[in-house]
């Protein structure tokens, strides 16, 4: 288990990388990124929850065929998915939406 500070730092780093990778993407993706960054900056929700919302939103956009995901973005999303379950108390394997 990591400390809350380490998880928050890693969440901010992943959001920065994610923002750079998707700098030219559509309006929907930019809206998701901006809302997540705002929530992380306000520190009113746990970083795991914010990252989980980003992963689920990106997955739903991909399933609907609105966006396509590059290999670098896919790798970042996988890291985000692992971080969202970092302090999970659930006894079973992590859910893999990809």
PDB file of C-alpha atoms in Angstrom:
ATOM      1  CA  UNK A   1       0.000   0.000   0.000  1.00  0.00           C
ATOM      2  CA  UNK A   2       1.136   3.494  -0.775  1.00  0.00           C
ATOM      3  CA  UNK A   3       0.593   6.606   1.283  1.00  0.00           C
ATOM      4  CA  UNK A   4      -2.090   9.108   0.295  1.00  0.00           C
ATOM      5  CA  UNK A   5       0.603  11.613  -0.665  1.00  0.00           C
ATOM      6  CA  UNK A   6       2.314   9.133  -3.006  1.00  0.00           C
ATOM      7  CA  UNK A   7      -1.005   8.217  -4.631  1.00  0.00           C
ATOM      8  CA  UNK A   8      -1.904  11.886  -5.129  1.00  0.00           C
ATOM      9  CA  UNK A   9       1.507  12.623  -6.645  1.00  0.00           C
ATOM     10  CA  UNK A  10       1.245   9.682  -9.020  1.00  0.00           C
ATOM     11  CA  UNK A  11      -2.312  10.677 -10.001  1.00  0.00           C
ATOM     12  CA  UNK A  12      -1.160  14.203 -10.863  1.00  0.00           C
ATOM     13  CA  UNK A  13       1.754  12.832 -12.897  1.00  0.00           C
ATOM     14  CA  UNK A  14      -0.497  10.458 -14.819  1.00  0.00           C
ATOM     15  CA  UNK A  15      -2.994  13.240 -15.549  1.00  0.00           C
ATOM     16  CA  UNK A  16      -0.153  15.429 -16.859  1.00  0.00           C
ATOM     17  CA  UNK A  17       1.083  12.643 -19.136  1.00  0.00           C
ATOM     18  CA  UNK A  18      -2.472  11.912 -20.237  1.00  0.00           C
ATOM     19  CA  UNK A  19      -3.081  15.591 -21.034  1.00  0.00           C
ATOM     20  CA  UNK A  20       0.096  15.777 -23.157  1.00  0.00           C
ATOM     21  CA  UNK A  21      -0.738  12.560 -25.041  1.00  0.00           C
ATOM     22  CA  UNK A  22      -4.253  13.780 -25.844  1.00  0.00           C
ATOM     23  CA  UNK A  23      -3.450  17.439 -26.514  1.00  0.00           C
ATOM     24  CA  UNK A  24      -4.947  17.329 -30.021  1.00  0.00           C
ATOM     25  CA  UNK A  25      -7.911  15.097 -29.218  1.00  0.00           C
ATOM     26  CA  UNK A  26     -11.596  15.961 -29.365  1.00  0.00           C
ATOM     27  CA  UNK A  27     -13.755  18.135 -27.170  1.00  0.00           C
ATOM     28  CA  UNK A  28     -15.113  15.198 -25.158  1.00  0.00           C
ATOM     29  CA  UNK A  29     -11.665  14.034 -24.106  1.00  0.00           C
ATOM     30  CA  UNK A  30     -10.533  17.561 -23.211  1.00  0.00           C
ATOM     31  CA  UNK A  31     -13.659  18.015 -21.092  1.00  0.00           C
ATOM     32  CA  UNK A  32     -12.945  14.770 -19.208  1.00  0.00           C
ATOM     33  CA  UNK A  33      -9.320  15.766 -18.628  1.00  0.00           C
ATOM     34  CA  UNK A  34     -10.203  19.280 -17.457  1.00  0.00           C
ATOM     35  CA  UNK A  35     -12.888  18.071 -15.036  1.00  0.00           C
ATOM     36  CA  UNK A  36     -10.557  15.441 -13.576  1.00  0.00           C
ATOM     37  CA  UNK A  37      -7.720  17.933 -13.161  1.00  0.00           C
ATOM     38  CA  UNK A  38     -10.091  20.372 -11.456  1.00  0.00           C
ATOM     39  CA  UNK A  39     -11.241  17.674  -9.018  1.00  0.00           C
ATOM     40  CA  UNK A  40      -7.637  16.705  -8.267  1.00  0.00           C
ATOM     41  CA  UNK A  41      -6.712  20.350  -7.657  1.00  0.00           C
ATOM     42  CA  UNK A  42      -9.646  20.890  -5.290  1.00  0.00           C
ATOM     43  CA  UNK A  43      -8.768  17.727  -3.319  1.00  0.00           C
ATOM     44  CA  UNK A  44     -12.418  17.124  -2.449  1.00  0.00           C
ATOM     45  CA  UNK A  45     -12.492  13.592  -3.846  1.00  0.00           C
ATOM     46  CA  UNK A  46      -9.935  10.823  -3.532  1.00  0.00           C
ATOM     47  CA  UNK A  47      -7.451  10.578  -6.414  1.00  0.00           C
ATOM     48  CA  UNK A  48      -8.410   6.932  -6.922  1.00  0.00           C
ATOM     49  CA  UNK A  49     -12.040   7.888  -7.539  1.00  0.00           C
ATOM     50  CA  UNK A  50     -11.107  10.692  -9.959  1.00  0.00           C
ATOM     51  CA  UNK A  51      -8.785   8.419 -11.936  1.00  0.00           C
ATOM     52  CA  UNK A  52     -11.427   5.682 -11.997  1.00  0.00           C
ATOM     53  CA  UNK A  53     -13.935   8.140 -13.487  1.00  0.00           C
ATOM     54  CA  UNK A  54     -11.418   9.111 -16.206  1.00  0.00           C
ATOM     55  CA  UNK A  55     -10.733   5.468 -17.119  1.00  0.00           C
ATOM     56  CA  UNK A  56     -14.434   4.610 -17.281  1.00  0.00           C
ATOM     57  CA  UNK A  57     -15.239   7.716 -19.347  1.00  0.00           C
ATOM     58  CA  UNK A  58     -12.443   6.987 -21.826  1.00  0.00           C
ATOM     59  CA  UNK A  59     -13.504   3.347 -22.073  1.00  0.00           C
ATOM     60  CA  UNK A  60     -17.118   4.323 -22.774  1.00  0.00           C
ATOM     61  CA  UNK A  61     -16.022   6.778 -25.494  1.00  0.00           C
ATOM     62  CA  UNK A  62     -13.899   4.060 -27.093  1.00  0.00           C
ATOM     63  CA  UNK A  63     -16.737   1.521 -26.992  1.00  0.00           C
ATOM     64  CA  UNK A  64     -19.123   4.016 -28.596  1.00  0.00           C
ATOM     65  CA  UNK A  65     -16.587   4.558 -31.386  1.00  0.00           C
ATOM     66  CA  UNK A  66     -16.177   8.275 -30.658  1.00  0.00           C
ATOM     67  CA  UNK A  67     -12.415   8.055 -30.098  1.00  0.00           C
ATOM     68  CA  UNK A  68      -9.551   5.731 -30.895  1.00  0.00           C
ATOM     69  CA  UNK A  69      -6.806   5.063 -28.378  1.00  0.00           C
ATOM     70  CA  UNK A  70      -3.116   5.042 -29.275  1.00  0.00           C
ATOM     71  CA  UNK A  71      -0.639   2.636 -27.706  1.00  0.00           C
ATOM     72  CA  UNK A  72       0.838   5.340 -25.454  1.00  0.00           C
ATOM     73  CA  UNK A  73      -2.611   6.378 -24.233  1.00  0.00           C
ATOM     74  CA  UNK A  74      -3.536   2.749 -23.662  1.00  0.00           C
ATOM     75  CA  UNK A  75      -0.421   2.253 -21.531  1.00  0.00           C
ATOM     76  CA  UNK A  76      -1.237   5.356 -19.478  1.00  0.00           C
ATOM     77  CA  UNK A  77      -4.841   4.214 -19.016  1.00  0.00           C
ATOM     78  CA  UNK A  78      -3.626   0.838 -17.758  1.00  0.00           C
ATOM     79  CA  UNK A  79      -1.401   2.606 -15.199  1.00  0.00           C
ATOM     80  CA  UNK A  80      -4.350   4.798 -14.207  1.00  0.00           C
ATOM     81  CA  UNK A  81      -6.537   1.730 -13.784  1.00  0.00           C
ATOM     82  CA  UNK A  82      -3.954   0.137 -11.475  1.00  0.00           C
ATOM     83  CA  UNK A  83      -3.706   3.346  -9.447  1.00  0.00           C
ATOM     84  CA  UNK A  84      -7.485   3.597  -9.083  1.00  0.00           C
ATOM     85  CA  UNK A  85      -7.431   0.251  -7.273  1.00  0.00           C
ATOM     86  CA  UNK A  86      -4.266   0.872  -5.251  1.00  0.00           C
ATOM     87  CA  UNK A  87      -5.855   0.839  -1.800  1.00  0.00           C
ATOM     88  CA  UNK A  88      -8.767  -1.405  -2.597  1.00  0.00           C
ATOM     89  CA  UNK A  89     -10.041  -3.660   0.158  1.00  0.00           C
ATOM     90  CA  UNK A  90     -11.751  -6.039  -2.253  1.00  0.00           C
ATOM     91  CA  UNK A  91     -10.355  -9.581  -2.016  1.00  0.00           C
ATOM     92  CA  UNK A  92     -10.624 -10.478  -5.702  1.00  0.00           C
ATOM     93  CA  UNK A  93      -8.567  -9.649  -8.801  1.00  0.00           C
ATOM     94  CA  UNK A  94      -8.652  -6.110 -10.242  1.00  0.00           C
ATOM     95  CA  UNK A  95     -11.233  -5.547 -12.961  1.00  0.00           C
ATOM     96  CA  UNK A  96      -9.657  -5.089 -16.404  1.00  0.00           C
ATOM     97  CA  UNK A  97     -11.997  -3.175 -18.764  1.00  0.00           C
ATOM     98  CA  UNK A  98      -9.633  -3.504 -21.721  1.00  0.00           C
TER      99      UNK A  98
END
